[in-house]
Amino acid sequence: MSGIDIETKRKLREMGAAPMLEALEAQDETLVLGMAFEERLRLVVDEAHSGFNHAKVEGLIRRAGLRYPGADLRRLDLVDERGLDRNVIAQLGTCSFIERQQNVVFQGFTGSGKSYLGCALAKQACQHRIRAHYVRMPDLEEAWALAKDKPQGQTKFLNKYAAFTLLVIDEWLLDHPDEGMRSMLLELLERRYDTASTVFCTQYAKKDWHQRLGSGVHADAIMDRSVHNTIWVDTGNHNMRQHATMKQ
């Protein structure tokens, strides 16, 4: 199919079928010699579809804003030494928890790999063609402060972060959120409750969350929407930054 005329090429591009055209032009005539038209067309469609999927996944990963774009659940170091449950990690890798609108908490000491795990899980979601996003809580707070100064800024902010099928919030409760931030978190988590999945990466055990959230009614409500129907993963106290440095 290499002898495609210029006008046909133009029409394919005009219809948004450039991947199909590229697959057609890349097809090796010597390898498909003697094949029926339908068989050659099937090979072309398979190749174009594969390229389309790859581009889609790469775009999702790029837009997810991952702190560690190379993070991968299949290449975790010291799984047993860190006390990570391989079965739980494997189950998370299927992304079935997203279908069930479950949340995930990665909780452990500084340097124990929480951020990496959060990014790896978001990347895995992208590979399943699920829209994911990573954000640090300090950056989320800064974005909220900026949104308040723009027309419809708060509404657009909440719509944006509520829309991600998987949202990873890193450094969760690193600082004590003020009343305005607590109100925003409650509204955001309310919108996401039973419709999407949120991953929390934090140093703090569940028993500490209520106090860090201000111990009031907002804390009650935020806890109610974040700690139930949640998969908890203890990342331990093994310093993975130190481990990475020693490997170099």
XYZ file of N, CA and C in Angstrom:
744
model
N 0.825 -1.212 0.000
C 0.000 0.000 0.000
C 0.855 1.256 0.000
N 2.053 1.154 -0.495
C 2.965 2.298 -0.410
C 2.678 3.343 -1.480
N 1.984 2.949 -2.561
C 1.760 3.889 -3.654
C 0.510 4.721 -3.464
N 0.379 5.375 -2.357
C -0.800 6.187 -2.079
C -0.611 7.557 -2.719
N -1.614 7.992 -3.465
C -1.479 9.276 -4.163
C -1.625 10.436 -3.177
N -1.169 11.601 -3.599
C -1.112 12.790 -2.748
C -2.496 13.191 -2.252
N -3.505 13.109 -3.116
C -4.847 13.522 -2.739
C -5.422 12.611 -1.649
N -5.166 11.312 -1.750
C -5.640 10.379 -0.728
C -4.965 10.659 0.610
N -3.661 10.948 0.559
C -2.947 11.289 1.780
C -3.549 12.541 2.428
N -3.869 13.527 1.580
C -4.440 14.772 2.099
C -5.763 14.499 2.790
N -6.600 13.667 2.174
C -7.914 13.364 2.738
C -7.781 12.619 4.072
N -6.825 11.694 4.154
C -6.619 10.952 5.399
C -6.204 11.887 6.524
N -5.294 12.813 6.212
C -4.859 13.769 7.233
C -6.007 14.682 7.633
N -6.806 15.119 6.646
C -7.940 16.006 6.905
C -8.946 15.337 7.826
N -9.099 14.032 7.721
C -10.038 13.286 8.555
C -9.446 12.914 9.916
N -8.207 13.346 10.171
C -7.569 13.006 11.441
C -7.071 11.579 11.486
N -6.798 11.012 10.316
C -6.360 9.616 10.230
C -4.865 9.520 9.927
N -4.093 10.492 10.450
C -2.646 10.474 10.211
C -1.982 9.189 10.714
N -2.374 8.640 11.894
C -1.764 7.376 12.332
C -2.005 6.230 11.340
N -3.186 6.211 10.725
C -3.486 5.201 9.715
C -2.579 5.380 8.502
N -2.395 6.629 8.082
C -1.531 6.911 6.946
C -0.095 6.490 7.237
N 0.397 6.803 8.429
C 1.758 6.424 8.804
C 1.930 4.910 8.805
N 0.912 4.198 9.296
C 0.974 2.732 9.302
C 0.951 2.174 7.882
N 0.160 2.802 7.025
C 0.108 2.374 5.625
C 1.461 2.534 4.948
N 2.073 3.702 5.161
C 3.353 3.994 4.504
C 4.489 3.155 5.071
N 4.339 2.715 6.341
C 5.402 1.927 6.969
C 5.299 0.439 6.628
N 4.192 0.021 6.075
C 3.986 -1.408 5.794
C 4.986 -1.894 4.735
N 5.686 -2.945 5.076
C 6.717 -3.514 4.191
C 6.053 -4.385 3.126
N 6.182 -3.949 1.866
C 5.525 -4.665 0.770
C 6.021 -6.104 0.638
N 7.271 -6.343 0.947
C 7.812 -7.707 0.790
C 7.233 -8.663 1.824
N 6.843 -8.120 3.003
C 6.307 -8.971 4.067
C 4.828 -9.273 3.884
N 4.121 -8.391 3.192
C 2.674 -8.584 3.029
C 2.312 -9.068 1.630
N 3.330 -9.349 0.832
C 3.098 -9.806 -0.547
C 2.243 -11.073 -0.536
N 1.173 -11.063 -1.311
C 0.296 -12.223 -1.411
C -0.830 -12.238 -0.398
N -0.801 -11.330 0.586
C -1.877 -11.271 1.578
C -3.136 -10.668 0.955
N -4.286 -11.100 1.443
C -5.548 -10.519 1.014
C -5.645 -9.078 1.520
N -6.429 -8.256 0.821
C -6.585 -6.853 1.210
C -7.051 -6.730 2.659
N -8.047 -7.560 3.055
C -8.600 -7.488 4.402
C -7.538 -7.757 5.460
N -6.626 -8.712 5.169
C -5.568 -9.037 6.126
C -4.563 -7.899 6.241
N -4.231 -7.304 5.108
C -3.297 -6.172 5.130
C -3.915 -4.985 5.866
N -5.213 -4.776 5.650
C -5.899 -3.682 6.330
C -5.926 -3.912 7.835
N -6.145 -5.167 8.257
C -6.164 -5.478 9.679
C -4.822 -5.152 10.324
N -3.721 -5.486 9.644
C -2.388 -5.195 10.167
C -2.168 -3.688 10.297
N -2.643 -2.948 9.299
C -2.504 -1.491 9.323
C -3.292 -0.896 10.504
N -4.524 -1.352 10.689
C -5.362 -0.848 11.778
C -4.753 -1.195 13.136
N -4.234 -2.424 13.267
C -3.588 -2.825 14.524
C -2.417 -1.917 14.853
N -1.600 -1.615 13.842
C -0.424 -0.764 14.044
C -0.838 0.660 14.394
N -1.837 1.185 13.686
C -2.299 2.547 13.942
C -2.932 2.650 15.327
N -3.691 1.629 15.715
C -4.349 1.637 17.025
C -3.333 1.566 18.158
N -2.287 0.759 17.959
C -1.229 0.660 18.957
C -0.544 2.007 19.157
N -0.256 2.685 18.046
C 0.366 4.010 18.125
C -0.543 5.024 18.783
N -1.842 4.939 18.482
C -2.826 5.845 19.082
C -2.878 5.661 20.596
N -2.923 4.398 21.040
C -2.966 4.114 22.478
C -1.719 4.625 23.184
N -0.555 4.394 22.558
C 0.708 4.846 23.152
C 0.701 6.365 23.318
N 0.257 7.080 22.290
C 0.221 8.538 22.354
C -0.761 9.015 23.417
N -1.895 8.316 23.532
C -2.899 8.677 24.530
C -2.342 8.521 25.939
N -1.689 7.397 26.188
C -1.122 7.125 27.514
C -0.014 8.125 27.846
N 0.868 8.377 26.872
C 1.958 9.325 27.111
C 1.418 10.716 27.420
N 0.333 11.100 26.744
C -0.284 12.397 27.016
C -0.870 12.469 28.412
N -1.524 11.393 28.850
C -2.083 11.357 30.200
C -0.983 11.451 31.252
N 0.118 10.730 31.036
C 1.241 10.768 31.978
C 1.850 12.163 32.030
N 2.020 12.778 30.872
C 2.620 14.111 30.817
C 1.752 15.137 31.550
N 0.444 15.041 31.374
C -0.464 16.024 31.989
C -0.735 15.734 33.463
N -0.338 14.562 33.947
C -0.584 14.202 35.344
C 0.311 14.979 36.306
N 1.385 15.582 35.790
C 2.258 16.405 36.623
C 3.007 15.633 37.684
N 3.457 14.424 37.330
C 4.083 13.550 38.313
C 5.427 14.096 38.796
N 5.655 14.005 40.077
C 6.948 14.407 40.644
C 8.040 13.442 40.186
N 7.674 12.164 40.045
C 8.605 11.133 39.574
C 7.996 10.450 38.351
N 8.193 11.008 37.150
C 7.582 10.429 35.949
C 8.038 9.002 35.659
N 9.220 8.633 36.144
C 9.727 7.292 35.899
C 9.290 6.267 36.938
N 8.481 6.680 37.895
C 8.028 5.765 38.953
C 7.269 4.587 38.353
N 7.476 3.405 38.923
C 6.873 2.191 38.359
C 6.622 1.193 39.483
N 5.383 0.758 39.630
C 5.041 -0.211 40.677
C 5.762 -1.532 40.491
N 6.164 -1.833 39.244
C 6.816 -3.114 38.968
C 8.286 -3.108 39.349
N 8.822 -1.942 39.681
C 10.256 -1.840 39.984
C 10.487 -1.176 41.342
N 9.811 -1.675 42.349
C 9.989 -1.153 43.698
C 11.168 -1.843 44.366
N 12.025 -1.069 45.017
C 13.177 -1.614 45.725
C 12.788 -2.056 47.142
N 13.458 -3.080 47.623
C 13.365 -3.523 49.020
C 11.916 -3.706 49.491
N 11.113 -4.363 48.664
C 9.700 -4.533 49.002
C 9.528 -5.246 50.342
N 10.221 -6.374 50.506
C 10.071 -7.153 51.739
C 10.699 -6.438 52.933
N 11.882 -5.844 52.720
C 12.561 -5.151 53.816
C 11.725 -3.970 54.345
N 10.966 -3.353 53.483
C 10.150 -2.200 53.874
C 8.814 -2.631 54.486
N 8.541 -3.922 54.420
C 7.286 -4.414 54.973
C 6.091 -4.204 54.060
N 6.345 -3.886 52.788
C 5.248 -3.710 51.849
C 4.654 -5.064 51.484
N 3.349 -5.121 51.406
C 2.649 -6.355 51.055
C 2.579 -6.458 49.539
N 3.274 -7.444 48.979
C 3.304 -7.598 47.522
C 1.909 -7.791 46.943
N 1.057 -8.507 47.665
C -0.298 -8.753 47.177
C -1.099 -7.454 47.097
N -0.922 -6.595 48.099
C -1.624 -5.305 48.090
C -1.126 -4.434 46.939
N 0.188 -4.383 46.743
C 0.756 -3.586 45.656
C 0.267 -4.112 44.310
N 0.253 -5.440 44.153
C -0.218 -6.038 42.907
C -1.689 -5.709 42.663
N -2.471 -5.734 43.728
C -3.896 -5.422 43.601
C -4.095 -3.958 43.223
N -3.312 -3.077 43.837
C -3.395 -1.661 43.477
C -3.041 -1.461 42.007
N -2.083 -2.247 41.523
C -1.646 -2.132 40.141
C -2.722 -2.449 39.117
N -3.753 -3.176 39.515
C -4.858 -3.469 38.596
C -5.793 -2.271 38.433
N -5.678 -1.301 39.356
C -6.530 -0.098 39.379
C -8.006 -0.427 39.603
N -8.289 -1.626 40.099
C -9.681 -1.982 40.379
C -10.249 -1.152 41.526
N -9.374 -0.638 42.407
C -9.848 0.209 43.507
C -10.496 1.482 42.976
N -10.046 1.926 41.795
C -10.631 3.131 41.190
C -12.050 2.842 40.722
N -12.263 1.658 40.170
C -13.610 1.266 39.750
C -14.554 1.229 40.949
N -14.004 0.903 42.128
C -14.823 0.829 43.343
C -14.851 2.158 44.101
N -14.231 3.205 43.519
C -14.158 4.538 44.138
C -13.556 4.476 45.544
N -12.540 3.613 45.724
C -11.845 3.547 47.005
C -10.698 4.550 47.038
N -10.351 4.984 48.238
C -9.181 5.828 48.438
C -7.994 4.961 48.856
N -6.802 5.549 48.792
C -5.580 4.874 49.222
C -4.779 5.837 50.081
N -4.213 5.339 51.162
C -3.314 6.136 51.997
C -1.955 5.450 52.034
N -0.903 6.178 51.634
C 0.472 5.728 51.825
C 1.013 6.512 53.018
N 1.244 5.826 54.129
C 1.651 6.500 55.359
C 2.957 5.900 55.879
N 3.910 6.768 56.183
C 5.188 6.292 56.696
C 6.118 7.440 56.990
N 7.317 7.096 57.436
C 8.302 8.096 57.821
C 8.816 8.875 56.615
N 9.448 10.016 56.894
C 10.081 10.808 55.843
C 11.096 9.953 55.086
N 11.038 10.010 53.772
C 11.989 9.270 52.948
C 11.616 7.828 52.686
N 10.420 7.403 53.151
C 10.053 5.987 53.015
C 9.432 5.637 51.667
N 9.382 6.607 50.760
C 8.933 6.308 49.402
C 7.467 6.566 49.135
N 6.814 7.373 49.963
C 5.395 7.659 49.783
C 5.124 8.374 48.464
N 5.922 9.396 48.181
C 5.713 10.176 46.959
C 5.923 9.310 45.725
N 6.951 8.470 45.770
C 7.230 7.572 44.642
C 6.055 6.633 44.411
N 5.539 6.061 45.489
C 4.410 5.148 45.364
C 3.175 5.865 44.822
N 2.940 7.087 45.286
C 1.810 7.861 44.781
C 1.936 8.132 43.298
N 3.144 8.513 42.861
C 3.380 8.765 41.435
C 3.267 7.479 40.619
N 3.804 6.385 41.163
C 3.738 5.106 40.460
C 2.288 4.669 40.270
N 1.463 4.905 41.269
C 0.062 4.516 41.172
C -0.681 5.402 40.171
N -0.371 6.700 40.179
C -0.978 7.608 39.199
C -0.554 7.227 37.785
N 0.710 6.877 37.605
C 1.194 6.470 36.285
C 0.508 5.181 35.830
N 0.317 4.252 36.773
C -0.377 3.006 36.446
C -1.806 3.303 35.982
N -2.447 4.252 36.635
C -3.792 4.646 36.223
C -3.779 5.204 34.801
N -2.795 6.041 34.501
C -2.675 6.593 33.144
C -2.514 5.478 32.112
N -1.744 4.454 32.451
C -1.544 3.341 31.537
C -2.832 2.552 31.317
N -3.778 2.689 32.254
C -5.109 2.118 32.069
C -6.043 3.140 31.413
N -5.470 4.219 30.935
C -6.205 5.302 30.270
C -7.212 5.952 31.216
N -6.761 6.116 32.457
C -7.547 6.797 33.488
C -6.907 8.158 33.761
N -7.693 9.197 33.845
C -7.177 10.547 34.042
C -6.754 10.733 35.494
N -5.466 10.956 35.704
C -4.905 11.080 37.049
C -4.135 12.388 37.171
N -3.940 12.813 38.425
C -3.178 14.044 38.660
C -2.486 13.958 40.012
N -1.272 14.504 40.067
C -0.476 14.546 41.295
C -0.305 15.998 41.727
N -0.479 16.259 43.013
C -0.245 17.603 43.532
C 0.225 17.510 44.978
N 1.190 18.359 45.349
C 1.604 18.482 46.740
C 0.601 19.368 47.459
N 0.336 19.061 48.718
C -0.648 19.855 49.448
C -0.251 21.335 49.554
N 1.041 21.669 49.761
C 1.397 23.094 49.765
C 1.084 23.779 48.435
N 1.272 23.068 47.326
C 0.948 23.638 46.016
C -0.561 23.760 45.830
N -1.305 22.788 46.357
C -2.761 22.855 46.299
C -3.265 24.077 47.070
N -2.657 24.328 48.219
C -3.040 25.483 49.044
C -2.719 26.788 48.323
N -1.563 26.845 47.679
C -1.181 28.056 46.942
C -2.134 28.294 45.769
N -2.483 27.216 45.044
C -3.404 27.343 43.918
C -4.777 27.817 44.381
N -5.203 27.354 45.546
C -6.492 27.779 46.104
C -6.460 29.260 46.462
N -5.352 29.712 47.037
C -5.225 31.127 47.395
C -5.281 32.011 46.149
N -4.633 31.578 45.078
C -4.660 32.345 43.827
C -6.042 32.325 43.193
N -6.727 31.194 43.305
C -8.056 31.062 42.697
C -9.060 32.027 43.320
N -8.899 32.310 44.607
C -9.854 33.168 45.301
C -9.844 34.597 44.768
N -8.758 34.992 44.098
C -8.639 36.360 43.584
C -9.123 36.492 42.143
N -9.624 35.402 41.549
C -10.052 35.423 40.145
C -11.565 35.241 40.047
N -12.187 35.860 39.028
C -13.628 35.660 38.830
C -13.940 34.169 38.612
N -14.865 33.658 39.378
C -15.240 32.237 39.311
C -14.062 31.306 39.584
N -13.011 31.868 40.189
C -11.785 31.097 40.396
C -11.991 29.893 41.303
N -12.738 30.076 42.389
C -12.953 28.975 43.324
C -13.766 27.854 42.686
N -14.780 28.229 41.922
C -15.604 27.224 41.243
C -14.779 26.448 40.236
N -13.972 27.156 39.450
C -13.129 26.485 38.447
C -12.100 25.575 39.123
N -11.542 26.033 40.234
C -10.575 25.237 40.981
C -11.207 23.925 41.432
N -12.357 24.013 42.073
C -13.024 22.818 42.586
C -13.456 21.894 41.454
N -13.948 22.480 40.370
C -14.336 21.659 39.219
C -13.145 20.905 38.649
N -12.001 21.582 38.592
C -10.794 20.961 38.043
C -10.362 19.763 38.881
N -10.198 19.967 40.182
C -9.652 18.904 41.026
C -10.689 17.832 41.368
N -11.957 18.156 41.246
C -12.985 17.135 41.451
C -13.098 16.214 40.242
N -12.656 16.692 39.075
C -12.860 15.951 37.825
C -11.858 14.818 37.605
N -10.706 14.866 38.275
C -9.715 13.811 38.069
C -10.239 12.496 38.644
N -10.183 11.449 37.846
C -10.654 10.144 38.312
C -9.783 9.639 39.461
N -8.482 9.961 39.384
C -7.556 9.649 40.478
C -6.765 10.907 40.807
N -6.839 11.337 42.056
C -6.092 12.515 42.512
C -5.144 12.089 43.618
N -3.847 12.353 43.423
C -2.830 12.049 44.434
C -2.466 13.345 45.155
N -2.725 13.398 46.452
C -2.345 14.558 47.259
C -1.157 14.157 48.121
N 0.007 14.678 47.777
C 1.238 14.371 48.507
C 1.428 15.380 49.639
N 2.222 14.977 50.640
C 2.500 15.813 51.812
C 1.193 16.216 52.508
N 0.259 15.282 52.528
C -1.044 15.499 53.167
C -0.877 15.832 54.652
N -1.417 16.973 55.043
C -1.396 17.477 56.429
C 0.013 17.758 56.940
N 0.949 18.017 56.026
C 2.292 18.418 56.441
C 2.216 19.686 57.287
N 1.366 20.627 56.874
C 1.079 21.826 57.658
C -0.381 21.765 58.112
N -0.685 22.483 59.181
C -2.066 22.552 59.651
C -2.863 23.471 58.707
N -3.876 22.965 58.013
C -4.662 23.837 57.135
C -5.494 24.823 57.944
N -5.600 26.073 57.450
C -6.427 27.056 58.150
C -7.903 26.802 57.837
N -8.777 27.629 58.380
C -10.215 27.398 58.252
C -10.662 27.413 56.786
N -10.107 28.370 56.016
C -10.470 28.448 54.605
C -10.045 27.218 53.838
N -8.856 26.718 54.128
C -8.354 25.522 53.470
C -9.169 24.296 53.877
N -9.557 24.244 55.146
C -10.376 23.115 55.612
C -11.736 23.107 54.907
N -12.301 24.284 54.716
C -13.585 24.375 54.007
C -13.441 23.886 52.569
N -12.340 24.294 51.928
C -12.094 23.849 50.556
C -11.918 22.343 50.487
N -11.109 21.778 51.411
C -10.868 20.337 51.404
C -12.166 19.560 51.597
N -13.024 20.064 52.481
C -14.304 19.396 52.706
C -15.140 19.399 51.434
N -15.218 20.543 50.766
C -16.012 20.628 49.538
C -15.424 19.749 48.443
N -14.102 19.756 48.317
C -13.447 18.944 47.282
C -13.675 17.452 47.532
N -13.462 17.017 48.762
C -13.625 15.597 49.076
C -15.090 15.173 49.018
N -15.989 16.099 49.318
C -17.424 15.804 49.185
C -17.773 15.544 47.724
N -17.218 16.370 46.827
C -17.486 16.182 45.400
C -16.889 14.877 44.874
N -15.778 14.465 45.436
C -15.098 13.270 44.964
C -15.643 11.994 45.624
N -16.348 12.143 46.723
C -16.803 10.983 47.498
C -17.752 10.115 46.672
N -17.442 8.822 46.597
C -18.256 7.837 45.878
C -18.303 8.063 44.370
N -17.435 8.955 43.851
C -17.398 9.169 42.401
C -15.981 9.024 41.846
N -14.965 9.170 42.699
C -13.573 9.120 42.256
C -12.707 8.596 43.395
N -11.421 8.425 43.116
C -10.484 7.911 44.125
C -9.410 8.956 44.419
N -9.048 9.050 45.697
C -8.009 9.981 46.125
C -6.923 9.203 46.857
N -5.682 9.536 46.548
C -4.529 8.925 47.214
C -3.901 9.983 48.119
N -3.725 9.649 49.382
C -3.105 10.558 50.350
C -1.733 10.006 50.717
N -0.694 10.814 50.540
C 0.673 10.435 50.939
C 1.022 11.279 52.162
N 1.268 10.633 53.299
C 1.399 11.397 54.529
C 2.339 10.736 55.531
N 2.923 11.565 56.381
C 3.742 11.065 57.497
C 2.860 10.656 58.677
N 1.625 11.119 58.697
C 0.825 11.039 59.911
C -0.151 9.867 59.894
N -0.179 9.148 61.020
C -1.119 8.037 61.183
C -2.538 8.585 61.294
N -3.514 7.731 61.067
C -4.917 8.156 61.084
C -5.294 8.828 62.405
N -4.724 8.352 63.510
C -5.076 8.909 64.826
C -4.680 10.376 64.959
N -3.751 10.846 64.108
C -3.283 12.225 64.194
C -4.039 13.170 63.256
N -4.795 12.624 62.328
C -5.424 13.462 61.305
C -6.414 14.461 61.903
N -7.235 14.008 62.821
C -8.299 14.865 63.348
C -7.727 16.118 63.995
N -6.682 15.936 64.785
C -6.066 17.083 65.456
C -5.426 18.025 64.448
N -4.758 17.487 63.434
C -4.093 18.323 62.443
C -5.108 19.045 61.553
N -6.325 18.524 61.494
C -7.390 19.173 60.731
C -8.186 20.166 61.562
N -7.730 20.433 62.774
C -8.354 21.461 63.590
C -9.305 20.974 64.646
N -9.567 19.664 64.677
C -10.373 19.023 65.738
C -11.826 19.487 65.807
N -12.296 20.223 64.798
C -13.676 20.711 64.827
C -14.583 19.940 63.884
N -15.700 20.579 63.521
C -16.687 19.917 62.666
C -16.129 19.662 61.267
N -15.273 20.578 60.796
C -14.642 20.346 59.500
C -13.770 19.089 59.546
N -13.050 18.927 60.643
C -12.200 17.741 60.790
C -13.046 16.474 60.772
N -14.181 16.506 61.497
C -15.087 15.350 61.501
C -15.535 15.007 60.081
N -15.970 16.027 59.359
C -16.527 15.803 58.028
C -15.467 15.351 57.033
N -14.269 15.941 57.110
C -13.185 15.549 56.198
C -12.769 14.112 56.474
N -12.642 13.769 57.742
C -12.296 12.391 58.102
C -13.350 11.416 57.586
N -14.611 11.796 57.715
C -15.696 10.916 57.298
C -15.627 10.604 55.810
N -15.108 11.546 55.017
C -15.064 11.383 53.566
C -13.722 10.867 53.053
N -12.765 10.676 53.949
C -11.429 10.276 53.486
C -10.922 8.959 54.065
N -11.378 8.566 55.238
C -10.781 7.387 55.882
C -11.621 6.118 55.748
N -12.862 6.267 55.295
C -13.705 5.090 55.109
C -13.531 4.547 53.688
N -13.751 3.266 53.505
C -13.599 2.628 52.199
C -12.214 2.926 51.615
N -11.193 2.821 52.478
C -9.836 3.237 52.128
C -8.844 2.094 52.340
N -7.907 1.983 51.401
C -6.824 0.991 51.507
C -5.625 1.680 52.152
N -5.172 1.170 53.301
C -4.062 1.778 54.041
C -2.788 0.977 53.796
N -1.741 1.672 53.397
C -0.451 1.029 53.122
C 0.617 1.697 53.976
N 1.195 0.944 54.890
C 2.282 1.444 55.738
C 3.582 1.314 54.955
N 4.225 2.444 54.655
C 5.467 2.426 53.875
C 6.701 2.245 54.757
N 6.505 2.128 56.076
C 7.600 1.796 56.975
C 8.515 2.964 57.291
N 9.704 2.637 57.786
C 10.658 3.672 58.197
C 12.002 3.536 57.485
N 12.059 2.715 56.428
C 13.296 2.542 55.664
C 13.506 3.785 54.794
N 14.661 4.431 54.920
C 14.924 5.666 54.172
C 15.347 5.326 52.747
N 14.417 5.493 51.811
C 14.685 5.135 50.420
C 15.568 6.168 49.720
N 15.586 7.402 50.208
C 16.499 8.393 49.624
C 17.945 7.989 49.916
N 18.192 7.559 51.151
C 19.522 7.100 51.514
C 19.897 5.850 50.716
N 18.928 4.977 50.540
C 19.161 3.745 49.766
C 19.520 4.095 48.322
N 18.801 5.060 47.731
C 19.062 5.460 46.341
C 20.462 6.063 46.206
N 20.881 6.848 47.202
C 22.207 7.450 47.177
C 23.295 6.381 47.250
N 23.089 5.373 48.074
C 24.073 4.298 48.225
C 24.202 3.450 46.964
N 23.122 3.378 46.177
C 23.138 2.589 44.941
C 23.955 3.270 43.845
N 24.104 4.606 43.946
C 24.797 5.336 42.885
C 26.294 5.114 42.923
